[in-house]
Tab-separated table of C-alpha atoms and ligand atoms in Angstrom:
chain	number	residue	atom	x	y	z
A	27	MET	CA	-21.661	-163.335	-172.592
A	28	THR	CA	-24.552	-160.868	-173.642
A	29	VAL	CA	-23.265	-157.289	-173.889
A	30	THR	CA	-24.878	-154.678	-175.476
A	31	ALA	CA	-24.551	-150.119	-174.911
A	32	GLU	CA	-26.166	-150.199	-171.350
A	33	ARG	CA	-24.241	-153.466	-169.961
A	34	PRO	CA	-21.033	-153.379	-170.547
A	35	ALA	CA	-18.552	-155.538	-169.601
A	36	VAL	CA	-17.994	-155.523	-165.437
A	37	PRO	CA	-14.777	-156.615	-165.033
A	38	PHE	CA	-12.922	-158.975	-161.796
A	39	PHE	CA	-10.484	-157.323	-162.591
A	40	ALA	CA	-10.017	-153.451	-163.437
A	41	PRO	CA	-7.350	-153.500	-165.968
A	42	ASP	CA	-6.868	-148.404	-165.460
A	43	LEU	CA	-6.684	-150.113	-161.785
A	44	PHE	CA	-3.750	-147.516	-162.169
A	45	GLU	CA	-4.808	-145.092	-164.633
A	46	ALA	CA	-4.834	-142.303	-162.710
A	47	ASP	CA	-1.713	-142.162	-161.246
A	48	ARG	CA	-0.164	-142.917	-164.969
A	49	GLU	CA	2.105	-139.161	-164.421
A	50	ALA	CA	3.053	-140.333	-161.139
A	51	LEU	CA	4.045	-144.140	-161.314
A	52	LEU	CA	6.603	-142.502	-164.742
A	53	GLU	CA	8.037	-139.528	-162.694
A	54	ALA	CA	8.074	-142.617	-160.419
A	55	LEU	CA	10.595	-144.014	-162.594
A	56	TYR	CA	12.455	-141.958	-164.508
A	57	GLU	CA	13.571	-140.459	-160.850
A	58	VAL	CA	14.617	-143.172	-159.591
A	59	GLY	CA	16.564	-144.617	-162.636
A	60	THR	CA	18.716	-140.884	-163.095
A	61	ASP	CA	18.946	-140.206	-159.914
A	62	PRO	CA	22.510	-139.519	-159.018
A	63	GLU	CA	22.671	-142.637	-156.036
A	64	GLN	CA	22.225	-145.115	-157.883
A	65	LYS	CA	19.977	-146.959	-155.303
A	66	PHE	CA	17.117	-148.980	-156.722
A	67	ILE	CA	15.852	-151.189	-153.330
A	68	LEU	CA	16.231	-149.711	-149.951
A	69	GLY	CA	16.910	-146.356	-150.855
A	70	ARG	CA	15.672	-143.801	-148.771
A	71	ARG	CA	11.992	-144.030	-150.708
A	72	THR	CA	11.382	-147.511	-148.956
A	73	ALA	CA	13.057	-145.287	-145.740
A	74	ARG	CA	9.920	-142.845	-145.813
A	75	PHE	CA	7.754	-145.683	-146.733
A	76	GLU	CA	8.353	-147.524	-144.077
A	77	ASP	CA	7.965	-144.584	-141.508
A	78	ALA	CA	4.785	-143.098	-143.264
A	79	LEU	CA	3.008	-146.023	-142.276
A	80	ARG	CA	4.069	-147.506	-139.319
A	81	THR	CA	3.706	-143.189	-137.680
A	82	ARG	CA	0.375	-144.571	-139.286
A	83	LEU	CA	-0.389	-146.844	-137.560
A	84	GLY	CA	1.061	-146.215	-134.548
A	85	SER	CA	4.031	-149.564	-134.112
A	86	ALA	CA	7.660	-148.709	-133.212
A	87	ASP	CA	8.681	-150.228	-136.168
A	88	ALA	CA	7.638	-151.312	-139.745
A	89	VAL	CA	10.330	-153.243	-142.304
A	90	ALA	CA	9.648	-153.384	-145.387
A	91	CYS	CA	10.396	-156.044	-147.629
A	92	SER	CA	9.754	-158.036	-151.153
A	93	SER	CA	6.011	-159.220	-150.323
A	94	GLY	CA	3.488	-160.556	-147.741
A	95	THR	CA	4.303	-163.652	-148.546
A	96	SER	CA	8.088	-162.723	-147.835
A	97	ALA	CA	7.083	-160.675	-144.673
A	98	LEU	CA	5.268	-164.662	-143.288
A	99	THR	CA	8.194	-165.796	-143.825
A	100	LEU	CA	10.925	-163.265	-142.895
A	101	VAL	CA	8.949	-163.156	-139.143
A	102	LEU	CA	8.248	-166.566	-138.445
A	103	SER	CA	11.751	-166.901	-139.110
A	104	ALA	CA	13.047	-163.644	-136.801
A	105	LEU	CA	10.667	-165.963	-133.948
A	106	GLY	CA	12.164	-168.217	-134.180
A	107	VAL	CA	10.751	-170.847	-135.374
A	108	GLY	CA	11.517	-174.158	-137.216
A	109	PRO	CA	11.871	-177.656	-136.601
A	110	GLY	CA	9.302	-179.377	-133.703
A	111	ASP	CA	6.985	-176.916	-134.325
A	112	GLU	CA	3.566	-176.560	-135.001
A	113	VAL	CA	1.568	-173.233	-136.101
A	114	ILE	CA	-2.491	-173.051	-136.221
A	115	VAL	CA	-3.672	-171.601	-139.100
A	116	PRO	CA	-7.139	-171.732	-140.912
A	117	ALA	CA	-8.380	-174.021	-142.940
A	118	PHE	CA	-9.552	-171.962	-146.091
A	119	GLY	CA	-7.376	-169.143	-146.755
A	120	CYS	CA	-5.410	-168.430	-149.273
A	121	ALA	CA	-1.786	-170.968	-149.833
A	122	PRO	CA	0.668	-168.573	-148.297
A	123	LEU	CA	-0.140	-169.380	-144.739
A	124	ALA	CA	0.571	-173.123	-145.232
A	125	SER	CA	3.726	-173.042	-147.035
A	126	THR	CA	5.532	-169.792	-144.519
A	127	VAL	CA	5.141	-172.028	-142.195
A	128	LEU	CA	6.404	-174.920	-143.756
A	129	SER	CA	9.369	-172.409	-145.801
A	130	VAL	CA	11.040	-172.671	-142.224
A	131	GLY	CA	10.223	-176.533	-141.240
A	132	ALA	CA	7.579	-176.199	-139.136
A	133	VAL	CA	4.553	-178.098	-139.339
A	134	PRO	CA	0.972	-176.127	-140.184
A	135	VAL	CA	-1.965	-176.761	-137.954
A	136	PHE	CA	-5.324	-176.265	-140.358
A	137	ALA	CA	-8.352	-175.222	-137.245
A	138	ASP	CA	-12.195	-173.892	-139.104
A	139	ILE	CA	-13.486	-171.366	-139.592
A	140	ASP	CA	-16.757	-169.237	-138.211
A	141	PRO	CA	-19.284	-169.357	-140.113
A	142	ALA	CA	-19.347	-165.800	-140.287
A	143	THR	CA	-16.716	-163.956	-140.998
A	144	LEU	CA	-15.286	-166.982	-142.456
A	145	THR	CA	-12.246	-167.232	-140.463
A	146	LEU	CA	-9.845	-168.396	-138.210
A	147	ASP	CA	-12.479	-169.029	-134.646
A	148	PRO	CA	-10.558	-169.170	-132.064
A	149	ALA	CA	-12.115	-172.141	-130.103
A	150	ARG	CA	-11.229	-174.360	-132.901
A	151	ALA	CA	-8.158	-172.807	-132.464
A	152	GLU	CA	-7.859	-173.695	-129.149
A	153	GLU	CA	-8.698	-177.655	-129.343
A	154	LEU	CA	-5.485	-177.850	-130.827
A	155	VAL	CA	-3.267	-176.588	-129.192
A	156	THR	CA	-0.111	-178.485	-127.872
A	157	ASP	CA	3.094	-178.325	-126.378
A	158	ARG	CA	5.213	-178.569	-129.494
A	159	THR	CA	2.142	-174.799	-130.634
A	160	ARG	CA	4.577	-172.611	-130.710
A	161	ALA	CA	2.022	-169.765	-132.735
A	162	LEU	CA	-1.393	-169.218	-133.667
A	163	MET	CA	-0.982	-166.854	-137.532
A	164	PRO	CA	-4.831	-166.154	-138.235
A	165	ALA	CA	-5.762	-164.021	-141.272
A	166	HIS	CA	-7.814	-161.518	-141.664
A	167	MET	CA	-10.338	-162.892	-145.230
A	168	PHE	CA	-12.092	-160.126	-147.222
A	169	SER	CA	-14.148	-158.027	-145.507
A	170	PHE	CA	-13.935	-159.443	-142.405
A	171	MET	CA	-11.739	-159.355	-139.346
A	172	ALA	CA	-10.012	-161.922	-137.141
A	173	ASP	CA	-11.744	-162.535	-133.878
A	174	MET	CA	-7.949	-160.773	-132.607
A	175	PRO	CA	-9.074	-160.430	-129.409
A	176	ARG	CA	-10.146	-164.080	-128.029
A	177	LEU	CA	-7.132	-164.950	-130.303
A	178	ARG	CA	-4.710	-162.950	-127.795
A	179	ASP	CA	-6.361	-163.576	-125.292
A	180	LEU	CA	-5.496	-167.068	-126.583
A	181	ALA	CA	-2.048	-166.677	-127.163
A	182	ALA	CA	-1.556	-163.996	-124.113
A	183	ARG	CA	-3.104	-168.211	-121.871
A	184	THR	CA	-1.265	-170.763	-123.989
A	185	GLY	CA	1.725	-168.458	-123.844
A	186	LEU	CA	2.038	-168.530	-127.587
A	187	ARG	CA	3.598	-165.786	-130.383
A	188	LEU	CA	0.489	-164.676	-132.792
A	189	VAL	CA	1.526	-163.441	-136.020
A	190	GLU	CA	-1.871	-161.063	-137.641
A	191	ASP	CA	-1.494	-161.888	-141.460
A	192	SER	CA	-3.508	-158.306	-142.823
A	193	ALA	CA	-1.882	-158.476	-145.910
A	194	LEU	CA	-4.817	-157.480	-147.730
A	195	ALA	CA	-6.994	-156.293	-144.521
A	196	GLN	CA	-5.744	-152.150	-145.221
A	197	GLY	CA	-8.146	-149.761	-143.195
A	198	GLY	CA	-9.402	-152.606	-141.016
A	199	VAL	CA	-10.420	-151.266	-137.495
A	200	LEU	CA	-10.901	-153.109	-133.709
A	201	ARG	CA	-11.853	-151.993	-131.219
A	202	GLY	CA	-10.267	-148.879	-132.126
A	203	THR	CA	-6.635	-150.525	-132.757
A	204	PRO	CA	-5.549	-151.342	-136.947
A	205	ALA	CA	-5.058	-154.378	-138.603
A	206	GLY	CA	-1.407	-155.484	-138.264
A	207	ARG	CA	-1.717	-153.945	-135.014
A	208	TRP	CA	-2.972	-156.836	-132.635
A	209	GLY	CA	0.025	-159.071	-132.714
A	210	ASP	CA	3.452	-160.037	-131.776
A	211	ALA	CA	3.757	-158.757	-135.717
A	212	GLY	CA	1.843	-157.621	-138.520
A	213	VAL	CA	2.334	-157.927	-142.214
A	214	TYR	CA	0.773	-156.349	-144.739
A	215	SER	CA	0.937	-157.197	-148.772
A	216	PHE	CA	0.978	-154.322	-151.693
A	217	VAL	CA	0.695	-156.812	-154.560
A	218	GLN	CA	-1.999	-154.642	-156.774
A	219	VAL	CA	-5.522	-155.578	-155.758
A	220	LYS	CA	-5.884	-155.893	-152.402
A	221	VAL	CA	-6.328	-152.439	-150.853
A	222	PHE	CA	-3.380	-150.195	-150.919
A	223	GLY	CA	-1.867	-152.437	-154.037
A	224	MET	CA	0.440	-151.405	-156.860
A	225	PRO	CA	1.738	-152.124	-159.812
A	226	GLY	CA	4.358	-154.957	-158.268
A	227	GLU	CA	5.247	-156.930	-155.152
A	228	GLY	CA	5.675	-156.293	-152.236
A	229	GLY	CA	4.636	-155.357	-148.076
A	230	MET	CA	5.599	-154.664	-144.521
A	231	VAL	CA	6.314	-155.749	-141.320
A	232	LEU	CA	4.604	-154.346	-138.264
A	233	THR	CA	5.618	-154.763	-135.007
A	234	ASP	CA	6.664	-152.869	-131.594
A	235	ASP	CA	9.128	-155.383	-130.608
A	236	ALA	CA	12.649	-153.733	-131.257
A	237	ALA	CA	14.589	-156.927	-131.723
A	238	LEU	CA	12.039	-158.761	-133.847
A	239	ALA	CA	12.839	-155.904	-135.569
A	240	GLY	CA	15.798	-156.072	-136.128
A	241	ARG	CA	16.058	-159.306	-136.908
A	242	VAL	CA	13.468	-158.747	-139.330
A	243	ARG	CA	15.644	-155.823	-141.015
A	244	MET	CA	18.853	-158.421	-141.520
A	245	LEU	CA	16.370	-161.406	-142.419
A	246	ARG	CA	15.690	-159.467	-145.144
A	247	ASN	CA	18.872	-158.378	-146.723
A	248	HIS	CA	21.444	-161.731	-146.392
A	249	GLY	CA	21.890	-161.037	-142.859
A	250	GLN	CA	23.114	-157.739	-143.864
A	251	ASP	CA	23.141	-155.336	-140.454
A	252	GLY	CA	22.684	-152.748	-143.127
A	253	ARG	CA	26.112	-150.909	-141.805
A	254	ASN	CA	28.611	-153.214	-142.628
A	255	ARG	CA	28.001	-154.219	-145.861
A	256	PHE	CA	29.151	-158.663	-146.547
A	257	LEU	CA	29.047	-159.044	-142.888
A	258	HIS	CA	26.349	-161.438	-142.605
A	259	HIS	CA	24.939	-162.013	-138.726
A	260	HIS	CA	22.230	-164.906	-140.146
A	261	VAL	CA	21.328	-166.903	-142.889
A	262	GLY	CA	18.651	-164.377	-144.178
A	263	HIS	CA	17.071	-163.933	-147.560
A	264	ASN	CA	16.856	-161.654	-150.705
A	265	SER	CA	13.266	-159.664	-149.652
A	266	ARG	CA	13.725	-156.450	-150.668
A	267	PHE	CA	11.544	-153.540	-151.398
A	268	ASP	CA	11.478	-151.648	-154.788
A	269	GLU	CA	11.917	-147.634	-154.709
A	270	VAL	CA	10.410	-146.896	-158.183
A	271	MET	CA	7.402	-148.697	-155.703
A	272	ALA	CA	8.428	-146.808	-152.333
A	273	ALA	CA	7.783	-142.871	-154.440
A	274	PHE	CA	4.694	-144.394	-156.045
A	275	GLN	CA	3.489	-145.748	-153.090
A	276	LEU	CA	4.102	-142.431	-151.249
A	277	HIS	CA	2.111	-140.762	-154.166
A	278	ARG	CA	-0.960	-142.486	-153.719
A	279	LEU	CA	-0.695	-142.586	-150.071
A	280	ALA	CA	-2.893	-139.337	-150.081
A	281	GLY	CA	-5.988	-140.828	-151.686
A	282	LEU	CA	-5.541	-143.745	-149.353
A	283	GLU	CA	-8.528	-142.424	-147.626
A	284	GLU	CA	-11.202	-141.920	-150.253
A	285	ARG	CA	-10.298	-145.425	-152.187
A	286	VAL	CA	-11.191	-147.326	-148.983
A	287	ALA	CA	-14.044	-144.637	-148.527
A	288	ARG	CA	-15.300	-145.306	-151.534
A	289	ARG	CA	-14.527	-149.364	-151.189
A	290	THR	CA	-17.158	-149.362	-148.303
A	291	ALA	CA	-19.954	-147.189	-149.880
A	292	ILE	CA	-19.821	-150.122	-152.948
A	293	CYS	CA	-19.571	-152.882	-150.093
A	294	ASP	CA	-22.232	-151.028	-148.169
A	295	HIS	CA	-25.247	-150.431	-151.175
A	296	TYR	CA	-24.245	-154.541	-152.134
A	297	SER	CA	-24.891	-155.298	-149.011
A	298	ARG	CA	-28.423	-153.574	-147.905
A	299	SER	CA	-29.402	-154.553	-151.547
A	300	PHE	CA	-29.108	-158.145	-150.376
A	301	ALA	CA	-30.373	-158.318	-147.355
A	302	ASP	CA	-33.177	-160.125	-148.245
A	303	LEU	CA	-32.063	-162.988	-150.255
A	304	ALA	CA	-30.659	-164.961	-147.552
A	305	GLY	CA	-33.212	-167.125	-148.419
A	306	ALA	CA	-33.445	-167.289	-151.589
A	307	GLY	CA	-29.800	-168.900	-151.240
A	308	VAL	CA	-27.837	-165.309	-151.809
A	309	THR	CA	-26.364	-164.945	-148.444
A	310	ALA	CA	-24.927	-160.919	-148.142
A	311	PRO	CA	-22.330	-160.018	-145.266
A	312	PRO	CA	-24.312	-157.518	-143.414
A	313	ALA	CA	-23.570	-153.162	-143.814
A	314	GLY	CA	-20.847	-152.246	-141.474
A	315	GLY	CA	-19.640	-152.958	-138.267
A	316	ASP	CA	-16.816	-153.033	-136.383
A	317	GLY	CA	-12.981	-154.509	-137.304
A	318	ARG	CA	-14.311	-154.855	-141.388
A	319	PHE	CA	-12.561	-153.364	-144.479
A	320	PRO	CA	-13.158	-153.026	-148.680
A	321	TYR	CA	-11.179	-155.347	-150.387
A	322	VAL	CA	-12.608	-158.167	-150.999
A	323	TYR	CA	-16.541	-158.248	-151.741
A	324	THR	CA	-18.263	-161.727	-151.541
A	325	LEU	CA	-21.126	-163.740	-151.259
A	326	LEU	CA	-21.831	-167.100	-150.157
A	327	CYS	CA	-24.237	-168.613	-152.034
A	328	GLU	CA	-26.039	-172.049	-152.300
A	329	ASP	CA	-25.838	-172.675	-156.519
A	330	ARG	CA	-22.075	-170.831	-156.522
A	331	ASP	CA	-21.682	-171.774	-159.965
A	332	GLY	CA	-25.117	-171.614	-161.579
A	333	LEU	CA	-24.726	-167.810	-159.837
A	334	ARG	CA	-21.554	-167.957	-161.457
A	335	ALA	CA	-22.478	-168.301	-164.660
A	336	HIS	CA	-25.707	-165.997	-164.684
A	337	LEU	CA	-23.171	-163.122	-163.635
A	338	ALA	CA	-21.084	-163.783	-167.178
A	339	ALA	CA	-24.604	-164.410	-169.221
A	340	ALA	CA	-24.782	-160.740	-167.948
A	341	GLY	CA	-21.964	-159.221	-168.252
A	342	VAL	CA	-19.962	-159.351	-165.031
A	343	ASP	CA	-17.069	-161.375	-164.826
A	344	THR	CA	-16.833	-162.513	-161.195
A	345	HIS	CA	-13.650	-164.264	-158.854
A	346	VAL	CA	-13.565	-167.160	-156.989
A	347	TYR	CA	-11.223	-166.893	-153.874
A	348	TYR	CA	-10.236	-170.342	-152.654
A	349	PRO	CA	-12.433	-173.095	-154.673
A	350	ARG	CA	-10.972	-175.794	-151.832
A	351	THR	CA	-9.646	-176.082	-148.192
A	352	LEU	CA	-6.625	-175.971	-147.456
A	353	PRO	CA	-4.943	-178.911	-147.317
A	354	GLU	CA	-7.267	-180.657	-149.682
A	355	GLN	CA	-4.684	-179.127	-151.636
A	356	PRO	CA	-2.462	-181.186	-152.783
A	357	ALA	CA	0.852	-179.515	-151.257
A	358	PHE	CA	-0.766	-179.284	-147.967
A	359	ALA	CA	-2.210	-182.705	-148.568
A	360	PRO	CA	0.022	-184.355	-146.327
A	361	TYR	CA	-0.325	-181.639	-142.253
A	362	ALA	CA	-4.524	-182.893	-143.414
A	363	PRO	CA	-6.227	-183.322	-140.661
A	364	ALA	CA	-6.793	-187.063	-140.515
A	365	ALA	CA	-10.491	-186.171	-140.192
A	366	GLY	CA	-10.294	-184.260	-143.677
A	367	ALA	CA	-10.598	-180.659	-144.038
A	368	PRO	CA	-12.387	-179.468	-141.719
A	369	PRO	CA	-16.707	-179.088	-142.677
A	370	ARG	CA	-16.971	-175.358	-142.509
A	371	ALA	CA	-14.524	-174.658	-144.663
A	372	ARG	CA	-14.839	-176.757	-147.481
A	373	ASP	CA	-18.773	-175.661	-146.877
A	374	ALA	CA	-17.069	-171.821	-147.759
A	375	ALA	CA	-14.911	-173.009	-150.151
A	376	ARG	CA	-17.940	-174.477	-152.245
A	377	ARG	CA	-20.458	-171.769	-151.801
A	378	ASN	CA	-17.841	-168.055	-152.665
A	379	ILE	CA	-18.203	-165.645	-154.732
A	380	SER	CA	-16.552	-162.531	-154.701
A	381	LEU	CA	-17.833	-159.208	-157.022
A	382	PRO	CA	-16.230	-156.062	-158.415
A	383	LEU	CA	-14.747	-154.198	-156.711
A	384	TYR	CA	-13.205	-150.646	-157.312
A	385	PRO	CA	-12.520	-147.531	-156.020
A	386	HIS	CA	-13.679	-146.261	-160.052
A	387	LEU	CA	-16.626	-148.385	-159.742
A	388	ALA	CA	-19.550	-146.124	-161.873
A	389	ASP	CA	-23.028	-146.514	-160.260
A	390	ALA	CA	-24.524	-147.964	-163.272
A	391	ARG	CA	-21.340	-150.926	-162.619
A	392	VAL	CA	-23.242	-150.933	-159.578
A	393	GLU	CA	-26.326	-151.082	-159.693
A	394	GLN	CA	-26.414	-153.357	-163.285
A	395	ILE	CA	-24.306	-156.174	-160.642
A	396	VAL	CA	-26.800	-155.469	-157.444
A	397	SER	CA	-29.970	-156.186	-160.536
A	398	ALA	CA	-27.786	-159.286	-161.822
A	399	VAL	CA	-27.700	-160.994	-158.506
A	400	ARG	CA	-31.194	-160.290	-157.340
A	401	ALA	CA	-32.140	-161.569	-160.636
A	402	PHE	CA	-30.877	-165.894	-160.120
A	403	ALA	CA	-31.680	-165.089	-156.816
A	404	LEU	CA	-35.011	-164.762	-157.625
A	405	GLY	CA	-35.372	-166.838	-160.048
A	406	ARG	CA	-35.788	-164.315	-163.227
A	407	LYS	CA	-34.298	-164.946	-166.406
A	408	PRO	CA	-30.626	-162.516	-166.467
R	16	PLP	C1	-2.472	-161.895	-150.025
R	16	PLP	C2	-2.022	-162.388	-149.341
R	16	PLP	C3	-0.442	-163.033	-148.560
R	16	PLP	C4	0.745	-162.734	-149.561
R	16	PLP	O1	0.553	-161.018	-150.137
R	16	PLP	P1	2.104	-161.361	-150.927
R	16	PLP	O2	1.980	-160.231	-151.713
R	16	PLP	O3	0.742	-161.598	-152.465
R	16	PLP	O4	2.636	-161.725	-151.061
R	16	PLP	C5	-1.150	-163.396	-147.726
R	16	PLP	N1	-1.581	-163.441	-146.819
R	16	PLP	C6	-3.107	-163.492	-147.115
R	16	PLP	C7	-4.422	-163.432	-146.677
R	16	PLP	C8	-3.303	-162.594	-148.555
R	16	PLP	O5	-4.789	-162.097	-149.477
């Protein structure tokens, strides 16, 4: 790696992501730790955090739980999805899209993606609906929300439940409706890399369905109703939310808008700087547009591994989110389509590469990244 004073290494995962909030984190730890209540999970701070997101997103209820993965599992379980059922999911995405379906005893059916947004293609999903299909579970990807208007229409026409995996899509709004608010339920993840990440594990279920919310609330804490301790109405899970993290997220909520705006500005600058590179084998997402959010900035590149090596030599660390499709994973291969992994999903897995993106990424580092990508595409040395 060539690293100089003018060209320092730019990590993909910033080691100082929470540095500006160090005092708030230490204070939250001390406050919760010494609170006479001695309640470390599902206390009043968690309830306040649920209220804050419920109000912000305009949902009837918000239920905090232990991760985005767990949130999906609780929703599928609360909807009654189980053995004999099929759930249509995108063939390109993260493991929980398939593993949560399998964990409730149902089968994931992998549909191909839209080649531009890399999200579940509603037309491909529709072709896979059978009389065993119970739900559609699209996911928003990188910086694009899935085509929720068409997926919602498909769910309504076919009588399917719609579970919106908006784990990473905080800040996304499509036709005036925020990510997480399109389906029977939506989920968020707060694992550190997500737009509203934190130094720990956590998730949230958003829904307007009071009965569904009540069931998720019970399932997250061993099937108890929150009033009668050691009365278990359902076979539940341990999926509870941490009070220190709730206090920290309440503190960080105030700065969320500003961090989203900075991330968006960096994405837009990348897109404007790469707009002319499509002919040179590097395809960038467009700047702006409805239904966009600044989670990860992802390019599609014919010579992805070449670009990756070139950027590494220029001191720029990159990441490949999902080098293979879900049906090509050993764990999910038994559920792969007979014809193999769908072609656009395979193409995305082969070509995707993500650039560093975080709110405190300095302008000079952004320029360093831009010029390194351009140099590669235009055939110059780093
Ligand atoms: C991160 C993520 C999840 C899982 O969230 P965790 O909190 O890590 O369990 C699920 N779906 C998508 C699309 C994600 O990006």
